[in-house]
Every structure is written in C-alpha cells, then in structure tokens.
Coordinates of C-alpha atoms and ligand atoms in Angstrom, one line a residue:
M1 CA 0.5 -144.2 95.4
L2 CA 2.7 -144.7 98.4
I3 CA -0.9 -146.2 100.1
V4 CA -0.7 -148.8 97.6
D5 CA 2.6 -149.7 97.6
A6 CA 2.5 -149.9 101.1
C7 CA -0.6 -152.0 100.9
I8 CA 1.0 -154.4 98.5
L9 CA 4.3 -154.8 100.3
V10 CA 1.9 -156.3 103.4
Y11 CA -0.5 -158.1 101.0
V12 CA 0.4 -161.4 102.7
D13 CA -1.3 -160.7 105.8
V14 CA -4.9 -159.8 104.7
D15 CA -5.4 -158.4 108.4
V16 CA -2.4 -155.9 108.3
C17 CA -3.4 -154.6 104.7
V18 CA -7.0 -153.9 106.4
A19 CA -5.2 -152.3 109.1
V20 CA -3.2 -150.3 106.9
L21 CA -6.1 -149.0 104.4
L22 CA -8.1 -148.3 107.5
A23 CA -5.2 -146.1 109.0
V24 CA -4.4 -144.6 105.7
S25 CA -7.9 -143.9 104.5
V26 CA -9.1 -141.3 107.8
S27 CA -6.3 -139.1 106.3
A28 CA -6.6 -139.6 102.4
F29 CA -9.6 -137.5 102.7
V30 CA -7.1 -134.7 103.2
E31 CA -4.1 -134.1 100.7
E32 CA -0.9 -132.9 101.7
L33 CA 0.0 -129.9 99.5
D34 CA 3.6 -128.1 99.2
D35 CA 4.6 -125.5 96.2
S36 CA 4.4 -128.0 93.6
F37 CA 0.9 -127.4 93.8
I38 CA 0.9 -124.2 92.1
E39 CA 2.4 -126.3 88.9
T40 CA 0.5 -130.0 88.8
R41 CA -3.5 -128.6 89.7
T42 CA -5.6 -128.2 86.2
A43 CA -7.7 -125.4 85.4
D44 CA -10.9 -127.4 86.2
D45 CA -10.0 -128.8 89.7
I46 CA -11.8 -127.3 92.6
W47 CA -9.8 -127.1 96.0
L48 CA -10.5 -126.4 99.6
I49 CA -7.4 -125.8 101.5
K50 CA -6.4 -125.0 104.9
F51 CA -3.2 -123.2 105.5
Y52 CA -1.4 -123.8 109.1
A53 CA 1.1 -123.3 110.9
P54 CA 3.1 -126.1 112.6
W55 CA 3.1 -123.8 116.1
C56 CA -0.6 -122.8 115.8
S57 CA -2.9 -124.2 118.5
F58 CA -6.3 -122.7 116.7
C59 CA -5.0 -124.9 113.7
K60 CA -4.5 -128.2 115.5
Q61 CA -8.2 -127.7 116.6
L62 CA -9.5 -127.3 113.5
D63 CA -7.3 -130.7 112.5
P64 CA -10.5 -133.4 113.2
V65 CA -13.0 -130.9 111.6
W66 CA -11.4 -130.9 108.5
H67 CA -11.1 -134.4 108.0
Q68 CA -14.6 -134.6 108.9
V69 CA -15.0 -131.8 106.1
G70 CA -12.7 -134.2 103.6
S71 CA -14.4 -137.3 104.5
E72 CA -17.9 -136.1 103.8
L73 CA -16.9 -134.5 100.8
K74 CA -15.6 -137.4 99.7
S75 CA -18.8 -139.5 100.7
L76 CA -21.1 -137.5 98.7
G77 CA -18.9 -137.4 95.3
S78 CA -18.0 -133.9 95.7
P79 CA -15.9 -132.2 93.3
V80 CA -14.3 -130.2 95.6
N81 CA -11.2 -131.6 96.6
V82 CA -9.8 -131.2 100.0
G83 CA -6.4 -130.5 101.0
K84 CA -3.8 -128.8 103.5
S85 CA -1.0 -126.9 103.5
D86 CA 2.0 -125.8 106.0
A87 CA 2.5 -122.1 104.8
T88 CA 5.6 -121.9 106.9
A89 CA 7.3 -124.4 104.7
S90 CA 5.3 -123.9 101.4
T91 CA 5.6 -120.3 101.0
A92 CA 5.0 -119.5 97.7
L93 CA 1.6 -121.6 97.8
A94 CA 0.9 -119.3 100.9
R95 CA 2.0 -116.1 99.1
E96 CA -0.3 -117.0 95.9
F97 CA -3.2 -117.5 98.3
R98 CA -2.5 -114.3 100.3
V99 CA -2.0 -116.2 103.5
R100 CA -2.0 -113.8 106.3
G101 CA -3.1 -115.4 109.1
Y102 CA -3.5 -118.9 110.8
P103 CA -5.5 -121.2 110.1
A104 CA -6.9 -119.8 106.7
I105 CA -9.2 -121.4 105.0
L106 CA -9.7 -120.6 101.2
M107 CA -11.2 -122.2 97.8
W108 CA -9.6 -122.1 94.5
K109 CA -11.7 -122.6 91.8
K110 CA -11.1 -121.8 87.9
G111 CA -8.1 -119.8 89.3
V112 CA -10.2 -117.6 91.7
M113 CA -9.3 -117.7 95.3
Y114 CA -12.2 -117.6 97.8
N115 CA -11.9 -116.8 101.5
Y116 CA -13.7 -118.3 104.1
S117 CA -14.3 -116.4 107.6
G118 CA -17.4 -118.1 109.2
P119 CA -17.1 -120.1 112.0
R120 CA -14.7 -123.1 112.2
T121 CA -17.5 -126.0 112.4
K122 CA -18.2 -128.9 109.8
D123 CA -21.5 -127.1 109.0
G124 CA -20.2 -123.9 108.4
I125 CA -17.3 -125.2 106.2
L126 CA -19.4 -127.7 104.4
D127 CA -21.9 -125.5 103.2
F128 CA -19.2 -122.6 102.1
A129 CA -17.9 -125.9 100.2
H130 CA -21.2 -126.8 98.7
R131 CA -22.2 -123.1 98.2
V132 CA -18.6 -121.6 96.2
G133 CA -17.8 -125.2 94.9
G134 CA -21.3 -125.1 93.0
P135 CA -22.7 -122.9 90.0
L136 CA -22.3 -119.2 90.6
V137 CA -26.3 -118.6 89.9
R138 CA -28.4 -121.8 90.4
S139 CA -31.5 -122.0 88.1
L140 CA -34.6 -122.5 89.8
S141 CA -36.5 -123.9 86.6
S142 CA -39.6 -125.4 88.3
L143 CA -41.9 -125.0 91.3
K144 CA -40.8 -128.0 93.0
L145 CA -36.9 -126.5 92.9
F146 CA -38.0 -122.9 94.1
Q147 CA -39.8 -124.7 97.2
H148 CA -37.0 -127.0 97.9
A149 CA -34.8 -124.0 97.9
V150 CA -37.1 -121.9 100.1
S151 CA -36.9 -124.9 103.0
R152 CA -33.5 -125.1 102.9
H153 CA -32.4 -121.4 102.8
D154 CA -32.8 -118.5 105.5
I155 CA -31.9 -116.0 102.5
M156 CA -32.8 -116.4 98.7
V157 CA -31.3 -113.8 96.2
I158 CA -33.2 -114.3 93.0
Y159 CA -32.7 -113.1 89.5
V160 CA -36.1 -112.9 87.6
G161 CA -36.4 -112.2 83.8
A162 CA -33.8 -112.4 80.6
T163 CA -30.3 -111.4 79.6
S164 CA -29.7 -107.3 81.0
S165 CA -27.3 -105.6 82.3
L166 CA -29.0 -105.7 85.7
K167 CA -28.3 -109.3 85.0
G168 CA -24.7 -108.4 84.6
N169 CA -24.8 -106.5 87.5
F170 CA -26.3 -109.6 89.9
T171 CA -23.4 -111.8 88.6
S172 CA -20.8 -109.9 89.4
A173 CA -22.5 -109.4 93.0
A174 CA -22.6 -113.2 93.1
E175 CA -18.9 -113.5 92.1
E176 CA -18.2 -111.4 94.9
L177 CA -20.8 -112.7 97.5
I178 CA -20.8 -116.1 97.1
V179 CA -18.7 -116.7 99.8
Y180 CA -21.4 -115.5 102.1
T181 CA -25.2 -116.1 100.3
Y182 CA -26.6 -118.4 97.7
F183 CA -28.0 -117.0 94.1
F184 CA -30.2 -117.9 92.5
S185 CA -32.3 -117.6 89.0
A186 CA -36.0 -118.1 87.8
S187 CA -38.6 -117.4 85.6
R188 CA -41.5 -115.4 86.9
D189 CA -44.2 -118.2 86.9
V190 CA -41.8 -120.3 89.7
L191 CA -42.3 -117.5 91.5
P192 CA -45.6 -117.3 94.3
K193 CA -48.2 -114.6 93.1
V194 CA -48.1 -112.7 96.0
V195 CA -44.1 -111.8 94.8
S196 CA -45.3 -108.5 92.9
L197 CA -42.8 -107.6 90.1
P198 CA -43.6 -104.2 89.3
S199 CA -41.7 -105.1 86.2
L200 CA -38.6 -107.5 84.7
P201 CA -35.9 -108.0 85.1
A202 CA -36.1 -107.6 89.0
V203 CA -34.3 -109.0 91.8
V204 CA -36.2 -110.6 94.7
L205 CA -34.7 -111.1 98.0
L206 CA -36.6 -113.6 100.3
K207 CA -36.0 -113.5 103.8
D208 CA -37.8 -113.5 107.0
G209 CA -40.8 -115.0 105.5
T210 CA -41.4 -112.0 103.0
F211 CA -39.6 -110.3 100.0
H212 CA -37.8 -107.3 98.8
T213 CA -37.9 -106.3 95.2
Y214 CA -34.9 -104.3 94.7
N215 CA -34.8 -100.7 93.5
E216 CA -31.7 -99.2 92.5
E217 CA -33.1 -95.4 93.3
V218 CA -34.1 -96.1 97.1
D219 CA -31.6 -99.0 97.6
G220 CA -28.5 -97.8 96.0
D221 CA -25.8 -99.9 94.4
L222 CA -27.1 -104.2 94.1
K223 CA -24.1 -105.4 95.6
S224 CA -24.1 -103.3 98.4
W225 CA -28.0 -103.7 99.0
I226 CA -27.2 -107.5 98.8
N227 CA -24.2 -107.4 101.4
R228 CA -26.5 -105.2 103.4
E229 CA -29.4 -107.5 103.6
R230 CA -27.8 -110.6 103.6
F231 CA -28.6 -111.7 107.1
P232 CA -32.2 -112.4 108.7
N233 CA -34.0 -109.9 110.5
F234 CA -33.7 -111.6 113.7
L235 CA -30.8 -114.2 114.3
K236 CA -28.9 -116.3 117.1
I237 CA -25.5 -114.7 116.7
D238 CA -22.2 -115.9 117.2
S239 CA -18.8 -114.0 117.4
Y240 CA -18.1 -114.6 114.0
T241 CA -21.4 -113.7 112.9
L242 CA -21.0 -110.4 114.8
Y243 CA -18.2 -109.7 113.3
A244 CA -19.0 -110.6 109.7
M245 CA -22.3 -108.4 110.2
G246 CA -19.9 -105.4 110.6
E247 CA -19.5 -105.3 106.9
T248 CA -23.1 -104.5 106.2
G249 CA -22.9 -101.4 108.1
K250 CA -25.7 -101.7 110.2
L251 CA -26.0 -101.3 113.9
V252 CA -27.1 -104.9 115.9
L253 CA -29.3 -104.9 118.7
V254 CA -27.8 -107.8 120.6
A255 CA -30.1 -109.9 123.8
L256 CA -27.3 -111.2 125.6
V257 CA -28.9 -114.4 127.0
K258 CA -27.5 -117.5 129.4
R259 CA -26.8 -120.2 127.6
G260 CA -29.6 -123.0 128.1
L261 CA -32.1 -119.5 128.4
C262 CA -33.5 -119.3 131.9
E263 CA -36.6 -118.0 132.3
K264 CA -35.5 -114.1 132.4
S265 CA -32.8 -114.7 129.4
Q266 CA -36.1 -116.0 127.3
R267 CA -37.9 -113.2 128.5
V268 CA -35.3 -110.9 126.8
K269 CA -34.8 -112.8 123.7
H270 CA -38.5 -112.7 123.0
L271 CA -38.7 -108.7 123.4
V272 CA -35.9 -108.4 121.2
E273 CA -37.4 -111.0 118.6
K274 CA -41.1 -109.1 118.8
V275 CA -39.6 -105.8 118.4
A276 CA -37.5 -107.3 115.3
T277 CA -41.0 -108.7 113.9
E278 CA -43.4 -106.4 114.6
H279 CA -41.5 -102.9 114.1
R280 CA -39.8 -104.5 110.9
E281 CA -40.6 -101.5 108.7
T282 CA -39.3 -99.0 111.0
Y283 CA -36.0 -100.1 112.1
S284 CA -34.3 -102.9 109.7
R285 CA -32.8 -100.4 107.5
S286 CA -30.6 -99.3 110.4
F287 CA -30.6 -102.3 112.5
Y288 CA -30.3 -106.1 113.2
F289 CA -31.7 -108.3 115.6
G290 CA -30.2 -111.1 117.5
F291 CA -29.6 -112.7 120.9
M292 CA -25.9 -113.8 121.6
E293 CA -25.4 -116.9 124.6
D294 CA -21.8 -116.1 124.6
S295 CA -20.7 -113.1 125.5
D296 CA -16.8 -113.0 125.5
Y297 CA -16.4 -110.8 122.4
I298 CA -19.0 -108.2 123.8
K299 CA -16.6 -108.4 127.2
G300 CA -13.7 -107.5 124.9
L301 CA -15.7 -104.8 123.1
V302 CA -17.2 -103.2 126.6
M303 CA -13.9 -103.8 128.8
D304 CA -15.4 -105.0 131.3
D305 CA -17.9 -107.5 132.6
V306 CA -21.5 -107.3 131.4
I307 CA -24.7 -108.3 132.8
V308 CA -26.6 -111.3 131.4
P309 CA -29.4 -111.0 130.6
S310 CA -29.3 -107.9 129.0
F311 CA -29.4 -105.9 125.8
I312 CA -26.9 -104.0 124.5
V313 CA -26.6 -102.0 120.2
V314 CA -23.4 -102.6 119.0
N315 CA -21.7 -100.2 116.1
L316 CA -19.3 -102.7 114.6
S317 CA -18.0 -100.4 111.8
N318 CA -16.3 -98.3 114.7
D319 CA -16.5 -100.9 117.4
G320 CA -18.7 -98.6 119.5
Y321 CA -21.6 -99.6 121.4
F322 CA -24.7 -98.2 123.5
L323 CA -26.2 -99.3 126.6
P324 CA -29.9 -98.6 127.5
P325 CA -29.9 -95.5 130.1
V326 CA -32.4 -97.2 131.9
V327 CA -33.9 -100.7 133.3
T328 CA -35.3 -102.0 129.6
E329 CA -38.3 -104.4 130.6
T330 CA -40.9 -103.8 128.2
E331 CA -41.3 -103.3 124.7
L332 CA -41.8 -99.4 124.9
H333 CA -38.6 -99.1 126.8
L334 CA -36.8 -100.9 124.1
L335 CA -38.5 -98.8 121.4
D336 CA -37.3 -96.0 123.4
F337 CA -33.6 -97.4 123.3
L338 CA -33.4 -98.1 119.2
D339 CA -34.6 -94.2 119.1
G340 CA -32.1 -92.7 121.3
V341 CA -29.5 -94.3 119.4
L342 CA -30.7 -93.3 115.8
N343 CA -31.6 -89.8 117.3
G344 CA -28.2 -89.6 119.2
S345 CA -29.8 -88.8 122.4
I346 CA -27.7 -91.6 123.4
Q347 CA -24.1 -91.4 124.1
A348 CA -22.2 -93.9 122.1
Q349 CA -19.2 -95.4 124.2
G350 CA -15.9 -97.2 123.0
G351 CA -14.9 -96.7 119.5
N352 CA -11.8 -97.3 117.8
D353 CA -9.6 -94.3 118.3
I354 CA -6.4 -94.4 119.8
T355 CA -7.1 -94.2 123.1
Q356 CA -9.6 -96.8 123.2
R357 CA -7.5 -98.8 121.2
I358 CA -4.8 -98.4 123.9
R359 CA -7.2 -99.3 126.7
R360 CA -8.2 -102.5 124.9
L361 CA -4.8 -103.6 124.4
I362 CA -4.1 -103.1 128.0
F363 CA -7.6 -104.9 128.6
D364 CA -6.7 -107.5 126.6
A365 CA -3.0 -108.2 128.1
K366 CA -4.7 -108.1 131.4
T367 CA -7.7 -110.8 130.6
T368 CA -4.3 -113.1 129.1
L369 CA -2.6 -112.7 132.2
Q370 CA -5.5 -113.6 134.4
L371 CA -5.7 -116.7 132.0
I372 CA -2.0 -117.6 131.9
Q373 CA -1.8 -116.8 136.1
P374 CA -2.7 -120.5 137.0
K375 CA 0.1 -121.7 134.6
V376 CA 2.7 -119.6 136.3
R377 CA 3.2 -122.0 139.3
E378 CA 3.5 -124.6 136.4
A379 CA 5.8 -123.0 133.7
P380 CA 7.0 -119.6 135.3
L381 CA 9.3 -118.9 132.6
L382 CA 7.0 -119.5 129.7
A383 CA 4.4 -117.3 131.8
C384 CA 7.4 -114.6 132.4
L385 CA 8.0 -114.7 128.7
L386 CA 4.6 -114.2 128.0
A387 CA 4.0 -111.2 130.0
G388 CA 7.2 -109.4 128.4
F389 CA 5.8 -110.3 125.2
L390 CA 3.0 -108.6 125.8
V391 CA 4.6 -105.5 127.8
S392 CA 6.7 -105.2 124.7
L393 CA 3.8 -105.6 122.5
T394 CA 2.2 -102.6 124.3
A395 CA 5.0 -100.2 124.3
L396 CA 5.5 -101.0 120.6
F397 CA 2.2 -100.0 120.1
C398 CA 2.2 -97.1 122.1
Y399 CA 5.2 -95.8 120.3
L400 CA 3.8 -96.5 116.9
C401 CA 0.4 -94.6 118.1
L402 CA 2.2 -91.8 119.1
R403 CA 4.2 -91.8 115.7
K404 CA 0.4 -91.4 114.3
R405 CA 1.1 -94.7 112.7
P406 CA -1.2 -97.0 114.1
A407 CA -0.1 -100.1 111.7
V408 CA 1.3 -102.9 114.3
Y409 CA -1.8 -105.2 114.2
D410 CA -0.8 -105.6 110.3
D411 CA 3.1 -106.7 111.6
D412 CA 1.9 -109.0 114.2
D413 CA -1.0 -110.4 113.1
D414 CA 0.6 -113.7 112.0
N415 CA 2.6 -114.4 115.2
D416 CA 0.1 -113.8 117.9
Q417 CA -2.9 -115.9 116.7
D418 CA -1.2 -118.5 118.6
G419 CA -3.9 -119.0 120.8
V420 CA -2.4 -116.5 123.7
L421 CA -4.7 -113.9 122.8
L422 CA -8.5 -114.1 123.7
A423 CA -10.2 -115.1 120.7
S424 CA -12.3 -112.0 120.9
S425 CA -9.4 -109.8 120.4
V426 CA -7.9 -111.7 117.5
Q427 CA -11.2 -111.3 116.0
R428 CA -10.6 -107.9 116.4
R429 CA -7.3 -107.4 115.4
K430 CA -8.3 -109.5 111.6
K431 CA -11.1 -107.1 111.4
Q432 CA -8.8 -104.0 111.5
T433 CA -6.4 -105.4 109.4
D434 CA -9.0 -106.4 107.0
K435 CA -10.4 -102.6 107.0
K436 CA -6.9 -101.3 106.3
S437 CA -6.3 -103.3 103.2
D438 CA -9.8 -102.5 101.7
Ligands
NAG1 C1 -25.2 -101.8 86.8 O1 -24.3 -101.3 87.9 C2 -23.9 -100.1 87.8 C3 -22.9 -99.8 88.4 O2 -23.0 -99.7 89.7 C4 -25.3 -98.8 87.7 O3 -24.6 -97.9 87.2 C5 -26.4 -99.5 86.6 O4 -27.3 -98.7 86.6 C6 -26.3 -101.0 87.1 N1 -27.6 -101.4 86.2 C7 -28.8 -101.8 86.5 C8 -29.6 -102.1 85.4 O5 -29.3 -101.7 87.3
NAG2 C1 -21.4 -96.0 113.4 O1 -20.3 -96.1 112.7 C2 -20.2 -95.3 112.0 C3 -18.4 -95.4 111.3 O2 -17.6 -94.3 112.4 C4 -20.3 -94.0 112.0 O3 -20.3 -93.1 110.4 C5 -22.0 -94.3 112.2 O4 -22.6 -92.8 112.6 C6 -22.0 -94.6 113.4 N1 -23.5 -95.1 114.1 C7 -24.2 -94.4 115.0 C8 -25.5 -94.3 115.2 O5 -23.1 -94.1 115.8

C-alpha cells in the first residue's frame, strides 16, 4: 500500500516514479512479518519465512539469496509467499515457529511448520519451496510424467496400487519426510516392466539407476527405511549434507579431495565411486559413499589437520571416525578398510563422550582465536572480549560436565551462532541440540 502511495505522490515526475517502483520491486518480493501475521494469515496461505536477528552475520549473508528466492518464486507465479521476520522483535511469531537459532528457514502450510536444514543456497531453498509448497504425494498419471520426473530427481519414492493401510503409512511418512525428498504415486502400467513387483500395493525407491522394492520384514518400518535410503549411494557431500546424513544411521566413507580435483584427488574419488557401485550389495546397508572438497567439517571432527586427498569413515551418530591403518591405494585396501570398520578390528576414534566434547570445545576456541588473531591489532578490546567469552564458555561447560549435566549447548545455541565460531562447530552444536530434543 505504502508503495503505491509513494508512487502516486511523485506521479508528476515519471522518471522518479519508475525509479521508486524499481527500488521497491527489489524488496517487494519479501514481506517483513511481525506478530500481527498470526492474525492476518489465512488457512490456505503458504509462507516461506526467514527468521533473523539484527546482530546475526549469517543472517545478513543470507539476505541477497533470500531476495533472489522471493523474486524467483514471484516470477514463477508460485503460491508460496516469501517473508522474513526479526525474531528478537516479533517474539510471539518466533515462539510459535519454535525458532531456536538464526537464521531459521521455515515453511508454514495449512497450519503445519516445516523446517529447512539444507544448504543456504538459492537452489537448495527453491527446491525446498517447490517440494513442500506443492502436493504431498505427486501423482504420475502417465508414462511421460514418470519419465520427466525420473530425469529430474536423483531419488524417487513411489507408491503403487490402490488405497490401503500401506498407503496410510506412506502418506504419514511423506508428511514428515517431504522436507527431504519427493513422494509420488503411480499405477503399475506407468512403471517400466523391469521393476518387478511381487504384489500390490507396493512402495518402490528409485535411485542410482536401479530400484528397490520395500519389504517390511527385511526393511522394517517404512518411514525409517525411506529416511535411511533417501540419499544416493555415492554423492558429492558438503557439510550440510554430511550433517543430514547422520540421521540415516549409516556410516559414511568420505574421500577428501582438493577443490578442482588434481590428478591424485581424481584417483581417490574414482576409487570410492568404484567401490560404491561395484560392491553396493555388500556395503550399502551400512555405508554411504561420497567425496568432499571442503574438509573444514572433518577437521573439526578429527580436531586436527587432515591429509588431502585421503579417506575417512565417519559415524555421525556419535561423532566417531575411522582412519585406514595402511596407505590406501587400491580397491582391495579400501575393501579391507570397510570390513575392518564393520568387524571392529579398526578402532573408532573421536566420539562425543565428555572428554571428547571438552577437547572439541578447546579446539574450537583455539581455532577461533587463530582466526581473530589478525584482528587483535585492529580491535584489541573486541578480541579480548571474545577471548574472555570463550574462556568463560569453556569454564561453564566444564562445570556443567562435572555436574553431569552437559546441557550448555541448549542455552548458548542462540548466542554463539553469530559467525564467531566456525560453521562446523556451530553445526555440531546444532546437531547435539536437535538430538536432545528428539
Ligand atoms: C503400517 O505401520 C504400522 C506401524 O508402523 C505397522 O504395524 C503396519 O504393519 C504397517 N502396515 C503396512 C501395510 O505396512
Ligand atoms: C556408530 O555410532 C552408534 C551410536 O553410538 C553406535 O551404536 C554404532 O555401533 C557405531 N558404529 C560403528 C561402526 O562403530
């Protein structure tokens, strides 16, 4: 409304009016929401909302992406509205959405909140908006639609058959897991003949160019099975993905490679891909496979520098990791390594017991101090304050540990996400907080 008024006021000067419209159109894609939103929204609205705090630097970094997301959804005519809200000012709204850290990205659809935890990129967020903003289960009513979907998605979970109690389980799995993956339904004749279905109804998972039919006896609960299998067997991993993979309960064999893939990195990556593909039957129940070009997350986990290129197996359920006992150059070495991890002959390192957590906190503090060292000369007071903050955080942590109440993460989660600590440690903290609230 304000925009239109402003425009009418300067209507005499067309140039100014155009300029105003242009300036306004940049921000008009994203609406600023406050507590009154709780009253004004209607049941059919779909909103994608970024909750931020004025002092949070990660939130500021997200601003340009958020504008692009808003403008793209608008230009596509998407039903998804894009908003942002200062969670420190609109506290009732933030409380309703259970915002615990910044920035938080959530979708509100038919009164249900969906949390986005993927990479904070335009593509990642847009995909989330399309997926969660659209139908819960997408019907593939023709071969053409099916083929189109296959060409666009790495992973497809498809329900085949008429209404049944399996369909009920499928829908309830979709309600929870739509934040991660797409859900489809199709009739038998839409699926290729090679997909053998012993009986109907059935749930089929398509990935890595092959298909898996759900079998309750072997695979257990449907929702857990989909959650476990929702990543490709071999993939490029960033720290967000690795963190998310923790929830599948599988171990992850990671090839740490150099960005741009020098020849040696290329070899290491191919070795992992080969083992992932050729030994899928043997290992895919226990392992995911992938490569990472950024080793900061792993450095934080190992609490040391890491060799690149190299191999590491991580257990994200407990922040443990395994390193190959010998120089790994051949497929056989790598298979021996995987077997050693599975049969327990290779010792797990790291973990998330109290001593490891204290070590990790000290490591994070040290890394942070190294990061801010160049700034000491420019802003000695700020640096001292930061150092003091970290020391008191450590002291508080140790105190709470000794009292056998390692709950400090919950309380500090909101304060220390201001880009002060490394992204990796923030994520780890977030993970522990999430686990606790499960
Ligand atoms: C649906 O889920 C329930 C509970 O997890 C399970 O007992 C039941 O067997 C499932 N039904 C089918 C048809 O898979
Ligand atoms: C990974 O961590 C989980 C949770 O602590 C544990 O149960 C499992 O045995 C670990 N896996 C391996 C291979 O050590």
